[in-house]
XYZ file of C-alpha atoms in Angstrom:
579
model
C -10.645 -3.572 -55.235
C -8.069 -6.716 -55.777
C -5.489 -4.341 -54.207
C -7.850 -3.512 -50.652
C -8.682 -7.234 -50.847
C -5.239 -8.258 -50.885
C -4.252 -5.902 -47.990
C -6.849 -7.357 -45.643
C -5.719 -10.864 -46.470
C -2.193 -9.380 -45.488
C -3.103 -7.972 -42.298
C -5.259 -10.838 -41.417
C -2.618 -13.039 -41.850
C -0.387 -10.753 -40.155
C -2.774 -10.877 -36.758
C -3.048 -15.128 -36.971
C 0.447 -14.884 -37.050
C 0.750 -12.445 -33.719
C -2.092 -15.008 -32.282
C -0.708 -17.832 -33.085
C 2.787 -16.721 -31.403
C 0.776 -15.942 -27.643
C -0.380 -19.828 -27.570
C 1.118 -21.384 -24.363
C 2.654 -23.602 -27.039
C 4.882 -20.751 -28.674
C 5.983 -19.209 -25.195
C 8.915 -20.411 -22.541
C 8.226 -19.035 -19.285
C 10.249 -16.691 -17.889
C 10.818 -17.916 -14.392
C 8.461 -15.821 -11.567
C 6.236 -14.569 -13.580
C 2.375 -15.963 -15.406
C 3.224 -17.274 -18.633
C -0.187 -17.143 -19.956
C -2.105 -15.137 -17.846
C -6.225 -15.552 -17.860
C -6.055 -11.454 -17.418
C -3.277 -9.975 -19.685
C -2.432 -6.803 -18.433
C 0.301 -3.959 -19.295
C 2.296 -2.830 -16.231
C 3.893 -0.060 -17.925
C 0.902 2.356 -17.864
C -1.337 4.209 -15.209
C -5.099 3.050 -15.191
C -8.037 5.614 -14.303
C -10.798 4.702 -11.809
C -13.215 3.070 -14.734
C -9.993 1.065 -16.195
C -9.241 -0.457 -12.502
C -12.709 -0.939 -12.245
C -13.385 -3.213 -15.643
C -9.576 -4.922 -14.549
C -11.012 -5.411 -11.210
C -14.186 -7.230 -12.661
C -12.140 -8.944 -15.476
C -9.876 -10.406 -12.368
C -12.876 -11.780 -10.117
C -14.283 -13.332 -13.364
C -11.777 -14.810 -15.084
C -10.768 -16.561 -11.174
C -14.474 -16.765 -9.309
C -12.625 -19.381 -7.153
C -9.717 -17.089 -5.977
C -11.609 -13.704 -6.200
C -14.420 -11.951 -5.200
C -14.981 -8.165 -5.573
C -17.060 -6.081 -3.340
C -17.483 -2.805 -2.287
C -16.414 -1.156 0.855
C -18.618 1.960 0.625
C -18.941 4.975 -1.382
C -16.548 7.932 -2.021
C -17.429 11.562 -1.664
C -18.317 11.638 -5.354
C -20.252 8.111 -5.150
C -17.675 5.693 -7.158
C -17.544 2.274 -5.077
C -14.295 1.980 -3.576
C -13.284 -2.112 -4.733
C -12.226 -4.283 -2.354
C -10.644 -7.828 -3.792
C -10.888 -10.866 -1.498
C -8.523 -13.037 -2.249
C -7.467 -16.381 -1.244
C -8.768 -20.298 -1.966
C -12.371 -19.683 -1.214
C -12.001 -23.816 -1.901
C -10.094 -24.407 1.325
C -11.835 -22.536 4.486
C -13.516 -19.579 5.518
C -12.032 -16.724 4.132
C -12.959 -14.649 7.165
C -11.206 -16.899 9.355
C -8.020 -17.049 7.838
C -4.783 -14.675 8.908
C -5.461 -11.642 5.971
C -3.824 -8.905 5.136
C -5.015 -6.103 4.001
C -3.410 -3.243 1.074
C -4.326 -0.403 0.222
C -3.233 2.373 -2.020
C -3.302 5.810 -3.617
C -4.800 7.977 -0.390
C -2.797 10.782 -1.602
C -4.369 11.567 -5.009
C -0.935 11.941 -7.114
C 0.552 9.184 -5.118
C -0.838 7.002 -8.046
C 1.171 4.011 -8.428
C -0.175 2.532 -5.271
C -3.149 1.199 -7.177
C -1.316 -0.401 -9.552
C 1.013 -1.821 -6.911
C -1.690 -3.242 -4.866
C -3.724 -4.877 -8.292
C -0.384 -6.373 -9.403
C -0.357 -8.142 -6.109
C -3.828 -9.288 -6.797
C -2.905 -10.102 -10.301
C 0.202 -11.937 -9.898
C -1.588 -14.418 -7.068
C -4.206 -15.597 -8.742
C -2.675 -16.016 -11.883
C 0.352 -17.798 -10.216
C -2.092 -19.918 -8.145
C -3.826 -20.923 -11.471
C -0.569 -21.919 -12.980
C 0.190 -24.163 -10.639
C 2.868 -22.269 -8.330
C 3.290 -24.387 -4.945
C 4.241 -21.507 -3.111
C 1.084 -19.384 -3.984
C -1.127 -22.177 -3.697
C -0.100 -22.784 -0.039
C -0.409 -19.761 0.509
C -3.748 -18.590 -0.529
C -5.189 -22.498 0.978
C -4.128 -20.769 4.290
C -4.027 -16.839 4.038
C -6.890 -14.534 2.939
C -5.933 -11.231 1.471
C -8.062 -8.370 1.303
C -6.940 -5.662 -1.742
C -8.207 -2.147 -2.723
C -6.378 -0.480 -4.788
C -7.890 2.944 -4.094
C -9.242 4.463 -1.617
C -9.570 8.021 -3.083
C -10.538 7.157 -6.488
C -12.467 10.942 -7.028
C -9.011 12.969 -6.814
C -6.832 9.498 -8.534
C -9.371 10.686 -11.410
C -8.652 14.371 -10.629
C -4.630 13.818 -11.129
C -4.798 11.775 -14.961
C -7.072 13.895 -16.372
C -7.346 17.079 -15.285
C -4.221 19.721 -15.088
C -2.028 19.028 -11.933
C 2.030 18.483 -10.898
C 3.517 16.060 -9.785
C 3.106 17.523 -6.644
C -0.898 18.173 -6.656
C -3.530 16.954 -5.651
C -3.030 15.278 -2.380
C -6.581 15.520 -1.217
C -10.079 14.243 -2.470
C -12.731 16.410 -3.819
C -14.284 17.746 -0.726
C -15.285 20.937 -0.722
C -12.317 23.694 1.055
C -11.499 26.876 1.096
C -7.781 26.989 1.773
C -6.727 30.566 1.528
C -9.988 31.938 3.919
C -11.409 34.291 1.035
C -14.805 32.534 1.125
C -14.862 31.210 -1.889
C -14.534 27.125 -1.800
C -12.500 25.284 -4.432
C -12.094 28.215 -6.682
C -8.510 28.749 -8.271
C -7.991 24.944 -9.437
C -5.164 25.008 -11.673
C -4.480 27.076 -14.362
C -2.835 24.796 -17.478
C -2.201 28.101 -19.573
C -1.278 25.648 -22.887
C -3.893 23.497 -22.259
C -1.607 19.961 -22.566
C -2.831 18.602 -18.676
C 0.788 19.243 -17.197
C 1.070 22.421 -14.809
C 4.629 22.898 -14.821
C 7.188 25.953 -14.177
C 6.821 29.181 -15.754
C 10.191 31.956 -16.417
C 10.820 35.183 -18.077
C 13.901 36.939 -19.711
C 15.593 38.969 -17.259
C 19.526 39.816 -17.330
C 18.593 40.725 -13.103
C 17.144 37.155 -13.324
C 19.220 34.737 -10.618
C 19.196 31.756 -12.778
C 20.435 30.467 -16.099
C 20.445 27.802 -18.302
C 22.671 24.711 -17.651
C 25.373 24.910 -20.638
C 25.254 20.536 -19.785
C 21.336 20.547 -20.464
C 20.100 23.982 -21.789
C 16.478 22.639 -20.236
C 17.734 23.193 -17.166
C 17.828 26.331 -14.709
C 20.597 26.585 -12.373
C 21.049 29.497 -10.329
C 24.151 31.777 -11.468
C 27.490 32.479 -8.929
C 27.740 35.661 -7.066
C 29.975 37.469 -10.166
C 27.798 36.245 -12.923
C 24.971 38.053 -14.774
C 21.606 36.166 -14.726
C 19.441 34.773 -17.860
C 16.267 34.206 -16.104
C 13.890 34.774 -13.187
C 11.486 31.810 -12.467
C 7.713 32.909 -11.501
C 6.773 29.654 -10.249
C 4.339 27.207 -11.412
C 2.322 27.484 -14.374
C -1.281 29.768 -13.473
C -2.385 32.777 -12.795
C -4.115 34.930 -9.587
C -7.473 34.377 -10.007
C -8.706 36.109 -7.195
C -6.272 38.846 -6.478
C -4.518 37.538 -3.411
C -1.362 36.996 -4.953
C -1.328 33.582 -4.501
C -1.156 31.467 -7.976
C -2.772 28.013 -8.321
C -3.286 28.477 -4.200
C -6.221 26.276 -3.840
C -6.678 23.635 -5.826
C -9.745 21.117 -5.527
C -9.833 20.297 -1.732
C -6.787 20.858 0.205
C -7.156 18.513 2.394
C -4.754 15.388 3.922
C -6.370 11.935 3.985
C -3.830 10.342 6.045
C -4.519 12.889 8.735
C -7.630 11.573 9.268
C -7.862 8.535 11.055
C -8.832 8.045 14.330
C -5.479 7.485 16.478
C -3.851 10.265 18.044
C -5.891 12.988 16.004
C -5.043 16.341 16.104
C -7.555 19.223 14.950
C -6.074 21.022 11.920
C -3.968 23.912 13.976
C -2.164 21.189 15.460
C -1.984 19.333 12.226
C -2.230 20.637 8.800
C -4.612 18.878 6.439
C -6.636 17.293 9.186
C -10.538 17.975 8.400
C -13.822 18.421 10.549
C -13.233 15.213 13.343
C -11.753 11.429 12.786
C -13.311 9.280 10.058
C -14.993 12.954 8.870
C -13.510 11.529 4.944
C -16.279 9.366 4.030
C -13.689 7.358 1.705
C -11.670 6.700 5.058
C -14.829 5.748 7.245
C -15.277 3.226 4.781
C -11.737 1.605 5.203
C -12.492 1.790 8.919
C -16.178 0.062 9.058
C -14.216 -2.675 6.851
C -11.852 -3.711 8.886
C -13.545 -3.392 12.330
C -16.021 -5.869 10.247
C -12.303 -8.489 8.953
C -11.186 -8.716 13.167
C -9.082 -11.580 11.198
C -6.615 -8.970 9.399
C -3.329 -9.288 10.682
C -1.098 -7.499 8.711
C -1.534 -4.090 6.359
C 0.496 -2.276 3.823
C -0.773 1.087 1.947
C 1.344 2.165 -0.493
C 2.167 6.141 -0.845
C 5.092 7.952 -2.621
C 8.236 8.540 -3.048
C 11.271 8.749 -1.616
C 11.712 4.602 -1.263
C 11.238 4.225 2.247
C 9.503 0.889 4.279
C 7.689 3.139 7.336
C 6.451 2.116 10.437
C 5.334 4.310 13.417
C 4.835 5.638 15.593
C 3.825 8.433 13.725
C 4.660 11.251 16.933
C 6.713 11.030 19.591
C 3.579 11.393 22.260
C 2.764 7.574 20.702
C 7.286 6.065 21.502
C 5.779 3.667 23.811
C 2.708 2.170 22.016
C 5.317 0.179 20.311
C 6.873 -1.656 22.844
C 9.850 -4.031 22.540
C 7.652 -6.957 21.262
C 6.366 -5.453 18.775
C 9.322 -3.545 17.206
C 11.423 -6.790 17.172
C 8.497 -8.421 14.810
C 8.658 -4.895 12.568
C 12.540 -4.777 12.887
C 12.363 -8.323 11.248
C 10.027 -7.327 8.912
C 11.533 -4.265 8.031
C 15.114 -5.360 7.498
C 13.753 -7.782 5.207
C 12.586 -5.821 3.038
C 15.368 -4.056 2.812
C 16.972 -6.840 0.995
C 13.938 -7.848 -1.356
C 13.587 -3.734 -2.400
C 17.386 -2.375 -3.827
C 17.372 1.584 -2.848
C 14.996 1.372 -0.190
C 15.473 1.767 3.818
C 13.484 0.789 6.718
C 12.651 3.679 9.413
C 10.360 5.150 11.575
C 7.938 7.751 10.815
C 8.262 10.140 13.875
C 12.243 9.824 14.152
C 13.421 9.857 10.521
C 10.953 11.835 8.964
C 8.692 13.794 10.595
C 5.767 14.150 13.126
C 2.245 12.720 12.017
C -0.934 12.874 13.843
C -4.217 10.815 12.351
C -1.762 8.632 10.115
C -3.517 5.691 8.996
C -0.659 2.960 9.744
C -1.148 4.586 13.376
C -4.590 3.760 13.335
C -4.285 0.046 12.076
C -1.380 -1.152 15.143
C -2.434 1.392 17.673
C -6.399 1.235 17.381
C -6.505 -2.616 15.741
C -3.322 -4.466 16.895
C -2.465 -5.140 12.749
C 1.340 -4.959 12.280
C 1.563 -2.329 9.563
C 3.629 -0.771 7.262
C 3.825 2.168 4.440
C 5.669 2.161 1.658
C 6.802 5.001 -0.326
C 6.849 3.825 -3.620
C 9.784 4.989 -5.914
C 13.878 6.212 -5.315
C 16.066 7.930 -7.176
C 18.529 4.731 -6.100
C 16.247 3.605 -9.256
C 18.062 5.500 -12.070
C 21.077 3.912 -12.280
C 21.326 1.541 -9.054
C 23.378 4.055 -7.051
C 22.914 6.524 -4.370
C 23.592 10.181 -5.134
C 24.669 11.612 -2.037
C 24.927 15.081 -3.257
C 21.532 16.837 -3.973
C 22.607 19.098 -6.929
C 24.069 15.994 -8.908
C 20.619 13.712 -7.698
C 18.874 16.752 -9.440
C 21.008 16.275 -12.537
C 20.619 12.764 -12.621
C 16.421 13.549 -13.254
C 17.292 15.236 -16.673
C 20.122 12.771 -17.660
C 18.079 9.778 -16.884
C 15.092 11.481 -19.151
C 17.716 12.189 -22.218
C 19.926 8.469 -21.670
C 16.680 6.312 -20.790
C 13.382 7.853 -21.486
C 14.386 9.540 -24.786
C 13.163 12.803 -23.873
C 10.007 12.069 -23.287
C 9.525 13.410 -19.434
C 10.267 16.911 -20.490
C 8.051 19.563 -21.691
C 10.349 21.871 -23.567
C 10.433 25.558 -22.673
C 7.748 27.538 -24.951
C 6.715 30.918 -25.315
C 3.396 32.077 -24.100
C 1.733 35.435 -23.175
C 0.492 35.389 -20.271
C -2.317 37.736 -18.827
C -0.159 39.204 -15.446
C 3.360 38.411 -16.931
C 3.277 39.464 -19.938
C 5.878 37.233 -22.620
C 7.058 34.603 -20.581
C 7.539 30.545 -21.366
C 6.706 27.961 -19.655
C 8.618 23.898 -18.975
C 9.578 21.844 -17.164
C 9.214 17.752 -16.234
C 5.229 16.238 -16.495
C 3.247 15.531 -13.187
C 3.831 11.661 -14.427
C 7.886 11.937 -13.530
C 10.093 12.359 -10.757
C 7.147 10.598 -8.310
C 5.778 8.351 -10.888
C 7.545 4.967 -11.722
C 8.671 5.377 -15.913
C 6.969 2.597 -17.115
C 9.723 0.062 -17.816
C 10.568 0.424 -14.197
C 7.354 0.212 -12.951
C 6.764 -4.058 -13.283
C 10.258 -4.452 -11.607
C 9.027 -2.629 -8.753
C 5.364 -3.294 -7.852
C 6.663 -7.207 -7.976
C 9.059 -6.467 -5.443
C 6.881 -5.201 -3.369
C 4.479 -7.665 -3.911
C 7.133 -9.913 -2.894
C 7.735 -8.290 0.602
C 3.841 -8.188 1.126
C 3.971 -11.744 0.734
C 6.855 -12.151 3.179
C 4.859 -10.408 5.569
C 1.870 -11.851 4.948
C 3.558 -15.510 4.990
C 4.689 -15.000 8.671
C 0.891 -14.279 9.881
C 0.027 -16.457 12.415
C 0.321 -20.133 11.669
C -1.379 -22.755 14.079
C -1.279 -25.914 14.668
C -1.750 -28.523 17.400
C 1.396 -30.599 17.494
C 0.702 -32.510 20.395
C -2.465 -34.176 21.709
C -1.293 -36.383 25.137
C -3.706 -38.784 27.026
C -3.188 -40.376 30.235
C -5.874 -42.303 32.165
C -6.122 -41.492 35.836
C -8.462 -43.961 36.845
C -11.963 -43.813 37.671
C -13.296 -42.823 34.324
C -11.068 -39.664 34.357
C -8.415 -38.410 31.928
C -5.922 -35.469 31.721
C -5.564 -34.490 28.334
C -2.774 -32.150 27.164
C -2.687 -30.329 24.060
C 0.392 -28.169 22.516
C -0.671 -25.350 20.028
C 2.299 -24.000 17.958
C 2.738 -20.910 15.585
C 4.896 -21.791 13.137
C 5.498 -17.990 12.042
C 6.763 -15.109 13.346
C 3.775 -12.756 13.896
C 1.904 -13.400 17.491
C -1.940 -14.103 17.493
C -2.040 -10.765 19.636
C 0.324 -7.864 19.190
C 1.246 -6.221 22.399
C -0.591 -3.809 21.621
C -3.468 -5.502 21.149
C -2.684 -7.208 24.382
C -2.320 -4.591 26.496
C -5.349 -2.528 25.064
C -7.876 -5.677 24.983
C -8.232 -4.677 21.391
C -9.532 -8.398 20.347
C -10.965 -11.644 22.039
C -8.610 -14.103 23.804
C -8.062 -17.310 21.485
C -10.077 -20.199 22.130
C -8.550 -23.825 22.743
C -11.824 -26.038 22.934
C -11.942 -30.115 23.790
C -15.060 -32.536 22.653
C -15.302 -35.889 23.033
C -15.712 -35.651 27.008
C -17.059 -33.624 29.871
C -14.238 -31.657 30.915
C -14.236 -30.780 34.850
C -11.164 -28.662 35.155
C -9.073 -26.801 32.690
C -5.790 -24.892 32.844
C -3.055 -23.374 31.086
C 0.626 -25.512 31.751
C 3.403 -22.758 32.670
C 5.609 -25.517 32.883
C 5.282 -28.902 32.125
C 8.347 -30.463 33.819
C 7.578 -28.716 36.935
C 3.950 -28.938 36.198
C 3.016 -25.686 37.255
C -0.166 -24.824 35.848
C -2.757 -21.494 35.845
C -6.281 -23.010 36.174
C -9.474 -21.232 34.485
C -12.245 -22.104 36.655
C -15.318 -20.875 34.409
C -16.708 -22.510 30.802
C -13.696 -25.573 31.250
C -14.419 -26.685 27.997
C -13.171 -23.465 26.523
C -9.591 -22.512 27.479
C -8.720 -18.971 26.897
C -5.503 -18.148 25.563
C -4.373 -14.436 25.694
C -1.758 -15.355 23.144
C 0.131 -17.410 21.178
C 3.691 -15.978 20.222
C 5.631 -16.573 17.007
C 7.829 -19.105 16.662
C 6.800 -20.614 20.066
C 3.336 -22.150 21.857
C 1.196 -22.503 24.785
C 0.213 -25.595 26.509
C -2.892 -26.358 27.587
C -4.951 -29.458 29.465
C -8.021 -30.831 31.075
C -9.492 -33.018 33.651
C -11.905 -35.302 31.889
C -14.714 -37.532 32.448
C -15.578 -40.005 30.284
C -14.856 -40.744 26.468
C -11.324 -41.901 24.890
C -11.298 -40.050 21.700
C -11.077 -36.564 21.882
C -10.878 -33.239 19.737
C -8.812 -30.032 20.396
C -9.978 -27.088 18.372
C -8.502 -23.816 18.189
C -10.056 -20.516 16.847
C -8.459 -17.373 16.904
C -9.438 -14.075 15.233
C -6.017 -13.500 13.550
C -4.583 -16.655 13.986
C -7.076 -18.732 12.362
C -8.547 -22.121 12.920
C -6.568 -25.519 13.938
C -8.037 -28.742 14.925
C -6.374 -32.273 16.274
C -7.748 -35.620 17.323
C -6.004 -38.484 19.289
């Protein structure tokens, strides 16, 4: 009994003394990061829909003056899909503010966007509560707007149920894929039962592969004049239903990011497209949002891999929705974060990929104006900060990195199993959380730069002010006033697009303080040529203001000496001046 006691005493001590260590006294911060965060959390890790759920409540608790969590509607399966608004609900309206909004995991193994997106929403608020200038400003003048998924029934799906890296994309609908009549019905066969479908091969001297003499885990394929070791059957299942098709279904083939409403094309057209636009109920949701936020001015969603910063158009039917304008703002953009993410490289869906119809970044600039971008998450560049130009040695590289770095751990050796069709076979190969997934002491280093180049973008949202606020009696009780309204950042108030489609309101440049009899825009205010708007003089409307430039504006007024200039725009936000 003295020996138990004395244990616990031990151990006790032992956890004071781990305590004791985490007081803000015991740590130096490490520059660009929360010393002593409100919400510790552990980058290194995936989280399932309930554990971004309770980190999602734990966030908007521990901050009720930063956050505030809602739902945007209901997924197939009925989990809320969590929305974060975030910015200084202290300073403003946070529906009038320039927001952007993120988004991530649409494709159900693309899983890292959540985390991606939440470490943005973590790393604001609990830089803003330690007193960083920069995020501070920020959130006083910026609202963001962060889910960080938006298919939450298949991200469940992926981390605990059997899949590969490669499966699922879809949500849980229900499909049949193969036409037999039967919806849903193969899933995946894990024929060890250890939630990783990986490759199955069998002994055969006709076989056209071998193992790599470098990394015996490995199959190569064997040279014209050599005899073979092994023939590879594939991924790990069986034929369920006698088509000869293994694992062919799954739970819902389906592609969410063929679903939006922007150059839509019915499912012979393009693959994974479902009933009609918006037909996912998870992306209807998304879309109700932000026709409901008209003050989001910027997006990100966050897919993987290959390390890529994409913009559309998404087809080449859509080359001149994105006109000139625009692409010089997205060029900027783009190139930028090029710098802030190593390995990564700006392009353009339709030209350096492939065609896309229904994409959702198509949707958001071609349907709502909101400069947008998709990152896929993750690059081999990663490994060992170099490009491997030739694809053999970049496939090497996977099972050297997993021996050098990860100590083995993304590899499930080869094992013998008997299998009901194949007979003695064995099955390996790498676990669906590698080769797309970030390893987890890379994946901190990466969702903060990302972060980082959602903040860049999000920084250059519209900022107004009015600079300039001229009087000049003309006599006989009347006064021209002249106002200049600058946006101090690169994004306009209105993209082209949404110029040229009449996608939002005009801005509003408003006077008080007189009766205003005439009112006009000033072309050019040396010349003074001017464009006068002959209806509701009070209330100038501006079609846009540019970035990095502004408009001039002025009225005929009777009466009063002090007077007010207020500006409200939908994605530009609110500015006010008074002589």
């Amino acid at each position: 009994m003295k020996m138990k006691y004395i244990m616990l005493m031990a151990a006790g001590l032992a956890c004071s003394t781990i305590v004791k260590a985490q007081k803000p006294e015991n740590i130096i911060a490490a520059v660009g990061s929360p010393s002593n965060p409100r919400v510790p959390i552990s980058w290194n890790r995936y989280y399932d829909y309930t554990a971004l759920t309770e980190l999602c409540k734990k966030l908007a608790q521990a901050h009720p003056d930063l956050i505030k969590l809602g739902s945007m509607g209901k997924s197939f399966a009925g989990k809320d899909l969590w929305v974060m608004t975030i910015t200084d609900h202290k300073v403003g309206n946070p529906d009038q503010k320039p927001a952007m909004y993120i988004d991530g995991n649409i494709h159900s193994n693309e899983i890292q966007g959540a985390e991606f997106a939440l470490y943005t929403a973590w790393y604001l608020a609990e830089m803003f509560q330690q007193g960083n200038a920069a995020v501070k400003t920020l959130l006083a003048e910026k609202t963001f707007y962060i889910a960080p998924t938006i298919n939450p029934d298949a991200r469940d799906n992926f981390i605990h149920k059997a899949n590969s890296a490669h499966s699922p994309r879809s949500g849980l609908l229900p499909i049949d894929n193969d036409r037999d009549g039967a919806l849903n019905e193969d899933g995946f066969d894990d024929l060890d039962g250890d939630g990783h479908i990986v490759m199955m091969r069998r002994k055969n001297i006709s076989g056209r592969f071998k193992a790599d003499a470098t990394d015996p885990r490995r199959m190569i394929m064997v040279g014209a004049d050599e005899q073979g070791e092994y023939e590879l059957l594939g991924q790990e299942g069986t034929d369920n239903d006698g088509d000869g098709l293994v694992n062919e279904d799954g739970e819902g083939f389906y592609d969410p990011n063929r679903d939006w409403g922007w150059n839509w094309q019915p499912n012979y057209v393009q693959s994974g497209a479902y009933k009609y636009p918006f037909s996912i109920p998870e992306n209807r949701a998304v879309a109700e949002f932000v026709l409901k936020h008209p003050n989001i001015a910027a997006a990100q969603s966050y897919h993987n891999n290959g390390g890529m910063i994409l913009r559309g158009p998404g087809a080449i039917e859509d080359v001149d929705t994105y006109n000139a304008l625009d692409a010089r703002v997205y060029d900027a953009l783009g190139k930028k974060g090029e710098e802030l993410l190593p390995g990564y490289r700006y392009l353009v869906v339709y030209k350096d990929m492939y065609s896309v119809f229904g994409g959702e970044l198509d949707w958001f600039y071609g349907g709502r104006g909101i400069y947008t971008f998709s990152n896929e998450l993750w690059t081999n560049y990663s490994l060992y900060n170099k490009t491997e130009p030739d694809n053999n040695l970049a496939q090497a590289q996977q099972y050297t990195f997993d021996k050098d770095l990860l100590m083995r751990d993304a590899f499930i050796d080869w094992h013998p199993l008997k299998h009901p069709q194949y007979g003695d076979i064995e099955v390996g190969g790498f676990k669906k959380t590698y080769s797309r997934l970030h390893p987890g002491f890379l994946l901190e280093s990466d969702a903060h730069r990302n972060m980082a180049f959602s903040v860049y973008h999000a920084y250059h949202m519209p900022k107004l002010q009015v600079t300039e606020l001229e009087v000049k009696d003309l006599g006989a009780g009347l006064s021209q006033v002249t106002a200049v309204v600058a946006n101090e950042r690169m994004i306009p108030t209105h993209s082209s697009q949404d110029i040229k489609n009449s996608i939002e309101i005009p801005d509003v440049v408003s006077l008080s303080g007189g009766t205003a009899i005439a009112a006009m825009i000033v072309n050019n205010r040396d010349l003074n040529i001017t464009t006068e708007q002959k209806r509701d003089v009070a209330n100038i409307k501006v079609d846009n203001i540019p970035g990095n430039a502004y408009v001039t504006v002025r009225w005929i007024v009777k009466g009063g000496t002090k007077f007010t200039v207020n500006v409200s725009s939908k994605k530009g936000g609110q500015a006010s001046k008074t002589n």
